[in-house]
N, CA, C and O atoms as a Tinker XYZ file with bonds, in Angstrom:
   492  protein
     1  N     34.560000   53.463000  -13.029000    73     2
     2  CA    35.276000   54.419000  -13.848000    64     1     3
     3  C     36.037000   53.674000  -14.924000    63     2     4     5
     4  O     36.383000   52.507000  -14.746000    81     3
     5  N     36.294000   54.321000  -16.009000    73     3     6
     6  CA    37.028000   53.681000  -17.079000    64     5     7
     7  C     37.079000   54.566000  -18.297000    63     6     8     9
     8  O     36.697000   55.736000  -18.268000    81     7
     9  N     37.561000   53.974000  -19.363000    73     7    10
    10  CA    37.650000   54.675000  -20.639000    64     9    11
    11  C     36.536000   54.139000  -21.526000    63    10    12    13
    12  O     36.444000   52.930000  -21.741000    81    11
    13  N     35.708000   55.003000  -22.033000    73    11    14
    14  CA    34.616000   54.604000  -22.902000    64    13    15
    15  C     34.782000   55.297000  -24.244000    63    14    16    17
    16  O     35.065000   56.494000  -24.306000    81    15
    17  N     34.604000   54.532000  -25.319000    73    15    18
    18  CA    34.747000   55.091000  -26.663000    64    17    19
    19  C     33.589000   54.622000  -27.525000    63    18    20    21
    20  O     32.999000   53.569000  -27.281000    81    19
    21  N     33.281000   55.403000  -28.514000    73    19    22
    22  CA    32.268000   54.994000  -29.482000    64    21    23
    23  C     32.799000   53.815000  -30.284000    63    22    24    25
    24  O     34.006000   53.735000  -30.517000    81    23
    25  N     31.928000   52.886000  -30.720000    73    23    26
    26  CA    32.365000   51.756000  -31.545000    64    25    27
    27  C     33.039000   52.245000  -32.825000    63    26    28    29
    28  O     32.695000   53.299000  -33.359000    81    27
    29  N     33.993000   51.469000  -33.302000    73    27    30
    30  CA    34.660000   51.788000  -34.551000    64    29    31
    31  C     35.962000   52.546000  -34.386000    63    30    32    33
    32  O     36.678000   52.754000  -35.366000    81    31
    33  N     36.286000   52.965000  -33.171000    73    31    34
    34  CA    37.527000   53.678000  -32.928000    64    33    35
    35  C     38.558000   52.733000  -32.316000    63    34    36    37
    36  O     38.199000   51.757000  -31.658000    81    35
    37  N     39.818000   53.021000  -32.532000    73    35    38
    38  CA    40.901000   52.206000  -31.979000    64    37    39
    39  C     41.567000   53.002000  -30.866000    63    38    40    41
    40  O     42.009000   54.132000  -31.078000    81    39
    41  N     41.637000   52.413000  -29.693000    73    39    42
    42  CA    42.343000   53.016000  -28.573000    64    41    43
    43  C     43.756000   52.455000  -28.581000    63    42    44    45
    44  O     43.940000   51.243000  -28.471000    81    43
    45  N     44.748000   53.316000  -28.710000    73    43    46
    46  CA    46.134000   52.860000  -28.738000    64    45    47
    47  C     46.845000   53.357000  -27.493000    63    46    48    49
    48  O     46.731000   54.521000  -27.112000    81    47
    49  N     47.581000   52.449000  -26.870000    73    47    50
    50  CA    48.360000   52.778000  -25.686000    64    49    51
    51  C     49.734000   52.171000  -25.882000    63    50    52    53
    52  O     49.872000   50.954000  -25.998000    81    51
    53  N     50.723000   52.994000  -25.918000    73    51    54
    54  CA    52.090000   52.498000  -26.083000    64    53    55
    55  C     52.741000   52.475000  -24.706000    63    54    56    57
    56  O     52.890000   53.507000  -24.050000    81    55
    57  N     53.125000   51.276000  -24.287000    73    55    58
    58  CA    53.732000   51.134000  -22.970000    64    57    59
    59  C     54.713000   49.970000  -22.991000    63    58    60    61
    60  O     54.494000   48.977000  -23.686000    81    59
    61  N     55.771000   50.092000  -22.244000    73    59    62
    62  CA    56.736000   49.004000  -22.141000    64    61    63
    63  C     56.153000   47.862000  -21.323000    63    62    64    65
    64  O     56.331000   46.693000  -21.664000    81    63
    65  N     55.472000   48.196000  -20.267000    73    63    66
    66  CA    54.827000   47.199000  -19.417000    64    65    67
    67  C     53.471000   47.725000  -18.983000    63    66    68    69
    68  O     53.229000   48.930000  -18.913000    81    67
    69  N     52.601000   46.773000  -18.696000    73    67    70
    70  CA    51.298000   47.130000  -18.147000    64    69    71
    71  C     51.029000   46.222000  -16.959000    63    70    72    73
    72  O     51.357000   45.036000  -16.990000    81    71
    73  N     50.446000   46.765000  -15.939000    73    71    74
    74  CA    50.096000   45.975000  -14.762000    64    73    75
    75  C     48.615000   46.201000  -14.482000    63    74    76    77
    76  O     48.142000   47.335000  -14.411000    81    75
    77  N     47.899000   45.100000  -14.326000    73    75    78
    78  CA    46.483000   45.163000  -14.027000    64    77    79
    79  C     46.255000   44.613000  -12.626000    63    78    80    81
    80  O     46.782000   43.558000  -12.275000    81    79
    81  N     45.488000   45.310000  -11.847000    73    79    82
    82  CA    45.155000   44.842000  -10.506000    64    81    83
    83  C     43.723000   44.317000  -10.535000    63    82    84    85
    84  O     42.801000   44.925000   -9.991000    81    83
    85  N     43.573000   43.180000  -11.182000    73    83    86
    86  CA    42.266000   42.572000  -11.351000    64    85    87
    87  C     42.265000   41.770000  -12.630000    63    86    88    89
    88  O     43.248000   41.782000  -13.370000    81    87
    89  N     41.209000   41.092000  -12.896000    73    87    90
    90  CA    41.110000   40.254000  -14.082000    64    89    91
    91  C     40.755000   41.055000  -15.320000    63    90    92    93
    92  O     40.384000   42.227000  -15.252000    81    91
    93  N     40.883000   40.386000  -16.444000    73    91    94
    94  CA    40.494000   40.965000  -17.720000    64    93    95
    95  C     39.336000   40.132000  -18.263000    63    94    96    97
    96  O     39.417000   38.905000  -18.319000    81    95
    97  N     38.281000   40.792000  -18.652000    73    95    98
    98  CA    37.133000   40.087000  -19.214000    64    97    99
    99  C     36.942000   40.543000  -20.654000    63    98   100   101
   100  O     36.973000   41.738000  -20.948000    81    99
   101  N     36.747000   39.587000  -21.539000    73    99   102
   102  CA    36.524000   39.876000  -22.944000    64   101   103
   103  C     35.068000   39.594000  -23.291000    63   102   104   105
   104  O     34.432000   38.739000  -22.676000    81   103
   105  N     34.550000   40.305000  -24.265000    73   103   106
   106  CA    33.191000   40.043000  -24.730000    64   105   107
   107  C     33.187000   38.672000  -25.409000    63   106   108   109
   108  O     34.051000   38.387000  -26.240000    81   107
   109  N     32.230000   37.835000  -25.063000    73   107   110
   110  CA    32.122000   36.473000  -25.587000    64   109   111
   111  C     30.872000   36.377000  -26.430000    63   110   112   113
   112  O     29.773000   36.671000  -25.962000    81   111
   113  N     31.039000   35.963000  -27.677000    73   111   114
   114  CA    29.928000   35.751000  -28.598000    64   113   115
   115  C     29.680000   34.249000  -28.683000    63   114   116   117
   116  O     30.592000   33.499000  -29.028000    81   115
   117  N     28.472000   33.795000  -28.377000    73   115   118
   118  CA    28.145000   32.374000  -28.453000    64   117   119
   119  C     27.256000   32.142000  -29.668000    63   118   120   121
   120  O     26.257000   32.836000  -29.861000    81   119
   121  N     27.632000   31.156000  -30.489000    73   119   122
   122  CA    26.880000   30.875000  -31.704000    64   121   123
   123  C     26.531000   29.392000  -31.770000    63   122   124   125
   124  O     27.272000   28.550000  -31.265000    81   123
   125  N     25.403000   29.080000  -32.393000    73   123   126
   126  CA    24.982000   27.695000  -32.591000    64   125   127
   127  C     24.517000   27.492000  -34.023000    63   126   128   129
   128  O     23.780000   26.550000  -34.317000    81   127
   129  N     24.949000   28.374000  -34.911000    73   127   130
   130  CA    24.579000   28.324000  -36.319000    64   129   131
   131  C     25.709000   28.970000  -37.108000    63   130   132   133
   132  O     26.630000   29.534000  -36.517000    81   131
   133  N     25.651000   28.895000  -38.438000    73   131   134
   134  CA    26.655000   29.574000  -39.249000    64   133   135
   135  C     26.737000   31.030000  -38.805000    63   134   136   137
   136  O     25.728000   31.632000  -38.435000    81   135
   137  N     27.947000   31.591000  -38.843000    73   135   138
   138  CA    28.136000   32.935000  -38.302000    64   137   139
   139  C     29.265000   33.639000  -39.040000    63   138   140   141
   140  O     30.299000   33.037000  -39.330000    81   139
   141  N     29.066000   34.898000  -39.337000    73   139   142
   142  CA    30.130000   35.730000  -39.881000    64   141   143
   143  C     30.738000   36.505000  -38.730000    63   142   144   145
   144  O     30.090000   37.358000  -38.124000    81   143
   145  N     31.988000   36.196000  -38.440000    73   143   146
   146  CA    32.688000   36.831000  -37.326000    64   145   147
   147  C     32.854000   38.313000  -37.630000    63   146   148   149
   148  O     33.239000   38.696000  -38.735000    81   147
   149  N     32.559000   39.133000  -36.641000    73   147   150
   150  CA    32.703000   40.576000  -36.787000    64   149   151
   151  C     34.112000   40.991000  -36.379000    63   150   152   153
   152  O     34.748000   40.320000  -35.566000    81   151
   153  N     34.593000   42.077000  -36.930000    73   151   154
   154  CA    35.925000   42.528000  -36.546000    64   153   155
   155  C     35.938000   43.026000  -35.104000    63   154   156   157
   156  O     37.012000   43.239000  -34.540000    81   155
   157  N     34.777000   43.213000  -34.503000    73   155   158
   158  CA    34.680000   43.599000  -33.099000    64   157   159
   159  C     34.593000   42.388000  -32.164000    63   158   160   161
   160  O     34.597000   42.555000  -30.944000    81   159
   161  N     34.514000   41.179000  -32.714000    73   159   162
   162  CA    34.485000   39.961000  -31.892000    64   161   163
   163  C     35.900000   39.607000  -31.429000    63   162   164   165
   164  O     36.886000   40.042000  -32.023000    81   163
   165  N     35.981000   38.824000  -30.381000    73   163   166
   166  CA    37.262000   38.295000  -29.924000    64   165   167
   167  C     37.093000   36.817000  -29.559000    63   166   168   169
   168  O     37.683000   35.945000  -30.196000    81   167
   169  N     36.287000   36.544000  -28.535000    73   167   170
   170  CA    36.010000   35.160000  -28.124000    64   169   171
   171  C     34.734000   34.691000  -28.798000    63   170   172   173
   172  O     33.682000   35.314000  -28.650000    81   171
   173  N     34.822000   33.604000  -29.531000    73   171   174
   174  CA    33.639000   33.034000  -30.163000    64   173   175
   175  C     33.466000   31.627000  -29.618000    63   174   176   177
   176  O     34.256000   30.734000  -29.925000    81   175
   177  N     32.444000   31.433000  -28.816000    73   175   178
   178  CA    32.123000   30.116000  -28.275000    64   177   179
   179  C     31.106000   29.453000  -29.186000    63   178   180   181
   180  O     30.065000   30.031000  -29.499000    81   179
   181  N     31.417000   28.230000  -29.610000    73   179   182
   182  CA    30.526000   27.523000  -30.522000    64   181   183
   183  C     29.764000   26.455000  -29.736000    63   182   184   185
   184  O     30.367000   25.520000  -29.209000    81   183
   185  N     28.459000   26.594000  -29.660000    73   183   186
   186  CA    27.605000   25.662000  -28.924000    64   185   187
   187  C     27.231000   24.500000  -29.840000    63   186   188   189
   188  O     26.092000   24.406000  -30.298000    81   187
   189  N     28.188000   23.619000  -30.104000    73   187   190
   190  CA    27.935000   22.486000  -30.999000    64   189   191
   191  C     26.889000   21.543000  -30.430000    63   190   192   193
   192  O     26.287000   20.767000  -31.171000    81   191
   193  N     26.668000   21.601000  -29.133000    73   191   194
   194  CA    25.652000   20.746000  -28.513000    64   193   195
   195  C     24.234000   21.250000  -28.763000    63   194   196   197
   196  O     23.270000   20.553000  -28.448000    81   195
   197  N     24.093000   22.442000  -29.321000    73   195   198
   198  CA    22.773000   23.010000  -29.587000    64   197   199
   199  C     22.437000   23.038000  -31.072000    63   198   200   201
   200  O     21.497000   23.718000  -31.484000    81   199
   201  N     23.196000   22.307000  -31.871000    73   199   202
   202  CA    22.968000   22.298000  -33.311000    64   201   203
   203  C     22.779000   20.866000  -33.794000    63   202   204   205
   204  O     23.069000   19.914000  -33.070000    81   203
   205  N     22.300000   20.727000  -35.003000    73   203   206
   206  CA    22.119000   19.399000  -35.597000    64   205   207
   207  C     22.898000   19.254000  -36.893000    63   206   208   209
   208  O     22.621000   18.364000  -37.697000    81   207
   209  N     23.875000   20.133000  -37.093000    73   207   210
   210  CA    24.661000   20.070000  -38.323000    64   209   211
   211  C     26.019000   20.746000  -38.121000    63   210   212   213
   212  O     26.240000   21.443000  -37.131000    81   211
   213  N     26.908000   20.530000  -39.064000    73   211   214
   214  CA    28.201000   21.192000  -39.045000    64   213   215
   215  C     27.988000   22.706000  -39.175000    63   214   216   217
   216  O     26.994000   23.159000  -39.743000    81   215
   217  N     28.932000   23.468000  -38.643000    73   215   218
   218  CA    28.832000   24.927000  -38.663000    64   217   219
   219  C     29.966000   25.527000  -39.469000    63   218   220   221
   220  O     31.054000   24.956000  -39.545000    81   219
   221  N     29.710000   26.685000  -40.072000    73   219   222
   222  CA    30.750000   27.436000  -40.765000    64   221   223
   223  C     30.837000   28.826000  -40.170000    63   222   224   225
   224  O     29.836000   29.536000  -40.067000    81   223
   225  N     32.046000   29.209000  -39.777000    73   223   226
   226  CA    32.313000   30.549000  -39.288000    64   225   227
   227  C     33.170000   31.247000  -40.332000    63   226   228   229
   228  O     34.183000   30.699000  -40.765000    81   227
   229  N     32.783000   32.434000  -40.736000    73   227   230
   230  CA    33.517000   33.183000  -41.754000    64   229   231
   231  C     34.256000   34.346000  -41.095000    63   230   232   233
   232  O     33.655000   35.182000  -40.421000    81   231
   233  N     35.565000   34.378000  -41.304000    73   231   234
   234  CA    36.387000   35.441000  -40.743000    64   233   235
   235  C     36.140000   36.750000  -41.487000    63   234   236   237
   236  O     35.796000   36.739000  -42.668000    81   235
   237  N     36.314000   37.883000  -40.796000    73   235   238
   238  CA    36.213000   39.153000  -41.513000    64   237   239
   239  C     37.395000   39.289000  -42.470000    63   238   240   241
   240  O     38.435000   38.664000  -42.265000    81   239
   241  N     37.243000   40.088000  -43.495000    73   239   242
   242  CA    38.351000   40.328000  -44.404000    64   241   243
   243  C     39.560000   40.822000  -43.635000    63   242   244   245
   244  O     39.446000   41.740000  -42.823000    81   243
   245  N     40.715000   40.225000  -43.880000    73   243   246
   246  CA    41.927000   40.584000  -43.139000    64   245   247
   247  C     42.246000   42.072000  -43.276000    63   246   248   249
   248  O     42.740000   42.688000  -42.331000    81   247
   249  N     41.972000   42.647000  -44.430000    73   247   250
   250  CA    42.271000   44.061000  -44.652000    64   249   251
   251  C     41.395000   44.981000  -43.809000    63   250   252   253
   252  O     41.718000   46.158000  -43.645000    81   251
   253  N     40.282000   44.460000  -43.269000    73   251   254
   254  CA    39.414000   45.277000  -42.413000    64   253   255
   255  C     39.837000   45.199000  -40.953000    63   254   256   257
   256  O     39.304000   45.915000  -40.105000    81   255
   257  N     40.797000   44.327000  -40.663000    73   255   258
   258  CA    41.267000   44.135000  -39.290000    64   257   259
   259  C     42.573000   44.891000  -39.054000    63   258   260   261
   260  O     43.242000   45.319000  -39.995000    81   259
   261  N     42.914000   45.040000  -37.797000    73   259   262
   262  CA    44.152000   45.688000  -37.397000    64   261   263
   263  C     45.281000   44.660000  -37.413000    63   262   264   265
   264  O     45.067000   43.511000  -37.027000    81   263
   265  N     46.465000   45.047000  -37.846000    73   263   266
   266  CA    47.635000   44.176000  -37.800000    64   265   267
   267  C     47.816000   43.648000  -36.371000    63   266   268   269
   268  O     47.964000   44.428000  -35.431000    81   267
   269  N     47.801000   42.336000  -36.217000    73   267   270
   270  CA    47.931000   41.720000  -34.899000    64   269   271
   271  C     46.609000   41.390000  -34.227000    63   270   272   273
   272  O     46.599000   40.804000  -33.145000    81   271
   273  N     45.501000   41.753000  -34.844000    73   271   274
   274  CA    44.196000   41.465000  -34.249000    64   273   275
   275  C     44.016000   39.959000  -34.102000    63   274   276   277
   276  O     44.393000   39.189000  -34.985000    81   275
   277  N     43.446000   39.555000  -32.995000    73   275   278
   278  CA    43.348000   38.145000  -32.633000    64   277   279
   279  C     41.901000   37.720000  -32.443000    63   278   280   281
   280  O     41.067000   38.482000  -31.953000    81   279
   281  N     41.622000   36.478000  -32.844000    73   279   282
   282  CA    40.314000   35.860000  -32.610000    64   281   283
   283  C     40.536000   34.509000  -31.956000    63   282   284   285
   284  O     41.447000   33.774000  -32.338000    81   283
   285  N     39.710000   34.176000  -30.972000    73   283   286
   286  CA    39.751000   32.862000  -30.320000    64   285   287
   287  C     38.414000   32.169000  -30.561000    63   286   288   289
   288  O     37.353000   32.749000  -30.331000    81   287
   289  N     38.475000   30.932000  -31.023000    73   287   290
   290  CA    37.273000   30.164000  -31.336000    64   289   291
   291  C     37.341000   28.848000  -30.577000    63   290   292   293
   292  O     38.354000   28.151000  -30.640000    81   291
   293  N     36.281000   28.498000  -29.863000    73   291   294
   294  CA    36.272000   27.318000  -28.997000    64   293   295
   295  C     34.985000   26.519000  -29.167000    63   294   296   297
   296  O     33.889000   27.079000  -29.164000    81   295
   297  N     35.133000   25.197000  -29.317000    73   295   298
   298  CA    33.970000   24.294000  -29.303000    64   297   299
   299  C     33.534000   24.133000  -27.857000    63   298   300   301
   300  O     34.049000   23.270000  -27.146000    81   299
   301  N     32.601000   24.945000  -27.421000    73   299   302
   302  CA    32.127000   24.892000  -26.038000    64   301   303
   303  C     31.144000   23.757000  -25.809000    63   302   304   305
   304  O     30.949000   23.331000  -24.671000    81   303
   305  N     30.520000   23.257000  -26.879000    73   303   306
   306  CA    29.529000   22.194000  -26.734000    64   305   307
   307  C     30.138000   20.807000  -26.650000    63   306   308   309
   308  O     29.495000   19.873000  -26.171000    81   307
   309  N     31.375000   20.666000  -27.112000    73   307   310
   310  CA    32.080000   19.397000  -26.979000    64   309   311
   311  C     31.730000   18.332000  -27.999000    63   310   312   313
   312  O     32.119000   17.176000  -27.827000    81   311
   313  N     31.007000   18.681000  -29.057000    73   311   314
   314  CA    30.658000   17.660000  -30.048000    64   313   315
   315  C     31.108000   18.040000  -31.467000    63   314   316   317
   316  O     30.421000   17.745000  -32.445000    81   315
   317  N     32.267000   18.695000  -31.562000    73   315   318
   318  CA    32.808000   19.031000  -32.875000    64   317   319
   319  C     33.176000   17.771000  -33.663000    63   318   320   321
   320  O     33.304000   17.824000  -34.886000    81   319
   321  N     33.348000   16.639000  -32.973000    73   319   322
   322  CA    33.620000   15.384000  -33.679000    64   321   323
   323  C     32.382000   14.915000  -34.447000    63   322   324   325
   324  O     32.507000   14.189000  -35.433000    81   323
   325  N     31.205000   15.318000  -34.011000    73   323   326
   326  CA    29.955000   14.998000  -34.695000    64   325   327
   327  C     29.526000   16.134000  -35.622000    63   326   328   329
   328  O     29.075000   15.896000  -36.742000    81   327
   329  N     29.672000   17.362000  -35.146000    73   327   330
   330  CA    29.305000   18.551000  -35.910000    64   329   331
   331  C     30.530000   19.463000  -36.026000    63   330   332   333
   332  O     30.683000   20.393000  -35.233000    81   331
   333  N     31.400000   19.208000  -37.003000    73   331   334
   334  CA    32.632000   19.993000  -37.148000    64   333   335
   335  C     32.367000   21.482000  -37.356000    63   334   336   337
   336  O     31.330000   21.891000  -37.879000    81   335
   337  N     33.334000   22.263000  -36.929000    73   335   338
   338  CA    33.273000   23.715000  -37.075000    64   337   339
   339  C     34.320000   24.114000  -38.108000    63   338   340   341
   340  O     35.519000   23.977000  -37.866000    81   339
   341  N     33.870000   24.608000  -39.257000    73   339   342
   342  CA    34.776000   25.034000  -40.317000    64   341   343
   343  C     34.933000   26.546000  -40.243000    63   342   344   345
   344  O     33.949000   27.285000  -40.226000    81   343
   345  N     36.178000   26.992000  -40.200000    73   343   346
   346  CA    36.485000   28.419000  -40.168000    64   345   347
   347  C     37.038000   28.779000  -41.538000    63   346   348   349
   348  O     38.086000   28.274000  -41.941000    81   347
   349  N     36.339000   29.647000  -42.250000    73   347   350
   350  CA    36.732000   29.994000  -43.621000    64   349   351
   351  C     37.130000   31.463000  -43.708000    63   350   352   353
   352  O     36.691000   32.300000  -42.920000    81   351
   353  N     37.966000   31.741000  -44.682000    73   351   354
   354  CA    38.415000   33.113000  -44.940000    64   353   355
   355  C     37.457000   33.824000  -45.876000    63   354   356   357
   356  O     36.685000   33.194000  -46.599000    81   355
   357  N     37.520000   35.126000  -45.849000    73   355   358
   358  CA    36.799000   35.946000  -46.814000    64   357   359
   359  C     37.683000   36.150000  -48.034000    63   358   360   361
   360  O     38.899000   36.296000  -47.906000    81   359
   361  N     37.083000   36.159000  -49.207000    73   359   362
   362  CA    37.826000   36.431000  -50.435000    64   361   363
   363  C     39.029000   35.530000  -50.611000    63   362   364   365
   364  O     38.928000   34.310000  -50.477000    81   363
   365  N     40.166000   36.130000  -50.912000    73   363   366
   366  CA    41.394000   35.364000  -51.155000    64   365   367
   367  C     42.301000   35.301000  -49.937000    63   366   368   369
   368  O     43.449000   34.874000  -50.054000    81   367
   369  N     41.814000   35.718000  -48.764000    73   367   370
   370  CA    42.605000   35.624000  -47.536000    64   369   371
   371  C     42.966000   34.172000  -47.256000    63   370   372   373
   372  O     42.299000   33.256000  -47.737000    81   371
   373  N     44.026000   33.965000  -46.475000    73   371   374
   374  CA    44.479000   32.614000  -46.142000    64   373   375
   375  C     44.774000   32.494000  -44.654000    63   374   376   377
   376  O     45.112000   33.468000  -43.982000    81   375
   377  N     44.634000   31.263000  -44.161000    73   375   378
   378  CA    45.038000   30.909000  -42.802000    64   377   379
   379  C     46.214000   29.950000  -42.948000    63   378   380   381
   380  O     46.029000   28.810000  -43.374000    81   379
   381  N     47.410000   30.389000  -42.603000    73   379   382
   382  CA    48.615000   29.557000  -42.776000    64   381   383
   383  C     48.643000   28.883000  -44.145000    63   382   384   385
   384  O     48.957000   27.698000  -44.254000    81   383
   385  N     48.311000   29.645000  -45.190000    73   383   386
   386  CA    48.373000   29.149000  -46.565000    64   385   387
   387  C     47.142000   28.409000  -47.047000    63   386   388   389
   388  O     47.101000   27.992000  -48.205000    81   387
   389  N     46.137000   28.228000  -46.201000    73   387   390
   390  CA    44.910000   27.514000  -46.569000    64   389   391
   391  C     43.726000   28.473000  -46.472000    63   390   392   393
   392  O     43.790000   29.487000  -45.777000    81   391
   393  N     42.644000   28.138000  -47.179000    73   391   394
   394  CA    41.471000   29.015000  -47.109000    64   393   395
   395  C     40.499000   28.639000  -45.996000    63   394   396   397
   396  O     39.503000   29.327000  -45.771000    81   395
   397  N     40.796000   27.534000  -45.296000    73   395   398
   398  CA    39.928000   27.140000  -44.178000    64   397   399
   399  C     40.687000   26.231000  -43.212000    63   398   400   401
   400  O     41.701000   25.626000  -43.560000    81   399
   401  N     40.165000   26.156000  -41.999000    73   399   402
   402  CA    40.607000   25.179000  -41.004000    64   401   403
   403  C     39.347000   24.576000  -40.397000    63   402   404   405
   404  O     38.289000   25.205000  -40.400000    81   403
   405  N     39.462000   23.363000  -39.879000    73   403   406
   406  CA    38.300000   22.665000  -39.330000    64   405   407
   407  C     38.605000   22.202000  -37.913000    63   406   408   409
   408  O     39.623000   21.557000  -37.664000    81   407
   409  N     37.709000   22.537000  -36.986000    73   407   410
   410  CA    37.770000   21.997000  -35.623000    64   409   411
   411  C     36.918000   20.744000  -35.629000    63   410   412   413
   412  O     35.717000   20.812000  -35.891000    81   411
   413  N     37.530000   19.589000  -35.342000    73   411   414
   414  CA    36.782000   18.340000  -35.402000    64   413   415
   415  C     37.073000   17.407000  -34.232000    63   414   416   417
   416  O     36.806000   16.208000  -34.303000    81   415
   417  N     37.618000   17.959000  -33.165000    73   415   418
   418  CA    37.834000   17.196000  -31.936000    64   417   419
   419  C     36.978000   17.819000  -30.839000    63   418   420   421
   420  O     36.781000   19.034000  -30.829000    81   419
   421  N     36.466000   17.005000  -29.911000    73   419   422
   422  CA    35.641000   17.560000  -28.836000    64   421   423
   423  C     36.386000   18.642000  -28.061000    63   422   424   425
   424  O     37.543000   18.456000  -27.683000    81   423
   425  N     35.738000   19.745000  -27.830000    73   423   426
   426  CA    36.257000   20.878000  -27.069000    64   425   427
   427  C     37.519000   21.492000  -27.678000    63   426   428   429
   428  O     38.297000   22.131000  -26.969000    81   427
   429  N     37.726000   21.308000  -28.964000    73   427   430
   430  CA    38.899000   21.892000  -29.615000    64   429   431
   431  C     38.758000   23.412000  -29.694000    63   430   432   433
   432  O     37.665000   23.964000  -29.573000    81   431
   433  N     39.900000   24.068000  -29.902000    73   431   434
   434  CA    39.928000   25.524000  -29.977000    64   433   435
   435  C     41.047000   25.953000  -30.914000    63   434   436   437
   436  O     41.958000   25.181000  -31.211000    81   435
   437  N     40.964000   27.195000  -31.373000    73   435   438
   438  CA    42.012000   27.758000  -32.211000    64   437   439
   439  C     42.089000   29.251000  -31.919000    63   438   440   441
   440  O     41.080000   29.908000  -31.666000    81   439
   441  N     43.301000   29.763000  -31.960000    73   439   442
   442  CA    43.521000   31.192000  -31.833000    64   441   443
   443  C     44.222000   31.655000  -33.105000    63   442   444   445
   444  O     45.224000   31.070000  -33.518000    81   443
   445  N     43.701000   32.691000  -33.712000    73   443   446
   446  CA    44.234000   33.216000  -34.966000    64   445   447
   447  C     44.596000   34.684000  -34.789000    63   446   448   449
   448  O     43.934000   35.418000  -34.055000    81   447
   449  N     45.653000   35.098000  -35.472000    73   447   450
   450  CA    45.944000   36.525000  -35.537000    64   449   451
   451  C     46.105000   36.933000  -36.990000    63   450   452   453
   452  O     46.385000   36.100000  -37.852000    81   451
   453  N     45.930000   38.207000  -37.254000    73   451   454
   454  CA    45.850000   38.731000  -38.616000    64   453   455
   455  C     47.013000   39.678000  -38.892000    63   454   456   457
   456  O     47.520000   40.338000  -37.986000    81   455
   457  N     47.431000   39.736000  -40.165000    73   455   458
   458  CA    48.479000   40.690000  -40.536000    64   457   459
   459  C     47.909000   42.023000  -41.019000    63   458   460   461
   460  O     48.665000   42.931000  -41.365000    81   459
   461  N     46.591000   42.144000  -41.044000    73   459   462
   462  CA    45.953000   43.398000  -41.434000    64   461   463
   463  C     45.887000   43.634000  -42.926000    63   462   464   465
   464  O     45.455000   44.699000  -43.370000    81   463
   465  N     46.317000   42.640000  -43.718000    73   463   466
   466  CA    46.233000   42.816000  -45.173000    64   465   467
   467  C     45.540000   41.650000  -45.858000    63   466   468   469
   468  O     44.517000   41.844000  -46.515000    81   467
   469  N     46.084000   40.426000  -45.717000    73   467   470
   470  CA    45.512000   39.298000  -46.465000    64   469   471
   471  C     45.692000   37.953000  -45.810000    63   470   472   473
   472  O     45.334000   36.939000  -46.408000    81   471
   473  N     46.230000   37.896000  -44.607000    73   471   474
   474  CA    46.543000   36.600000  -44.005000    64   473   475
   475  C     46.182000   36.534000  -42.532000    63   474   476   477
   476  O     46.209000   37.520000  -41.795000    81   475
   477  N     45.838000   35.290000  -42.145000    73   475   478
   478  CA    45.671000   34.918000  -40.740000    64   477   479
   479  C     46.706000   33.850000  -40.427000    63   478   480   481
   480  O     47.128000   33.098000  -41.306000    81   479
   481  N     47.108000   33.794000  -39.167000    73   479   482
   482  CA    48.088000   32.804000  -38.730000    64   481   483
   483  C     47.577000   32.132000  -37.466000    63   482   484   485
   484  O     46.954000   32.773000  -36.621000    81   483
   485  N     47.844000   30.837000  -37.341000    73   483   486
   486  CA    47.467000   30.099000  -36.141000    64   485   487
   487  C     48.525000   30.340000  -35.084000    63   486   488   489
   488  O     49.720000   30.197000  -35.343000    81   487
   489  N     48.082000   30.704000  -33.895000    73   487   490
   490  CA    49.017000   30.958000  -32.783000    64   489   491
   491  C     49.529000   29.638000  -32.215000    63   490   492
   492  O     50.324000   29.637000  -31.275000    81   491
């Protein structure tokens, strides 16, 4: 049993506290090539061990995201030192004042959140 909604809708729940009796599982997208992150993505695992070149991930336009929306990106392959993962913004959006960030350490990760207009911030 659960709550099911058509894609593209936002489910809002206002609560002071929430208690879950069980784990939370997020949809995980695994990529081994350049990829445009969808606003419906959350966890993006980068299989750097399955590629032969650096990768570029493009964030969705901040204005298309919800204020506070979060993305997690992880080098799951462990070879970002050989094949760096560049995360770039769309248009004139910025990540902490820059138009890109680069994961270049083995198994590195980054979590970003959006202001819903033009900026991303590193958590």
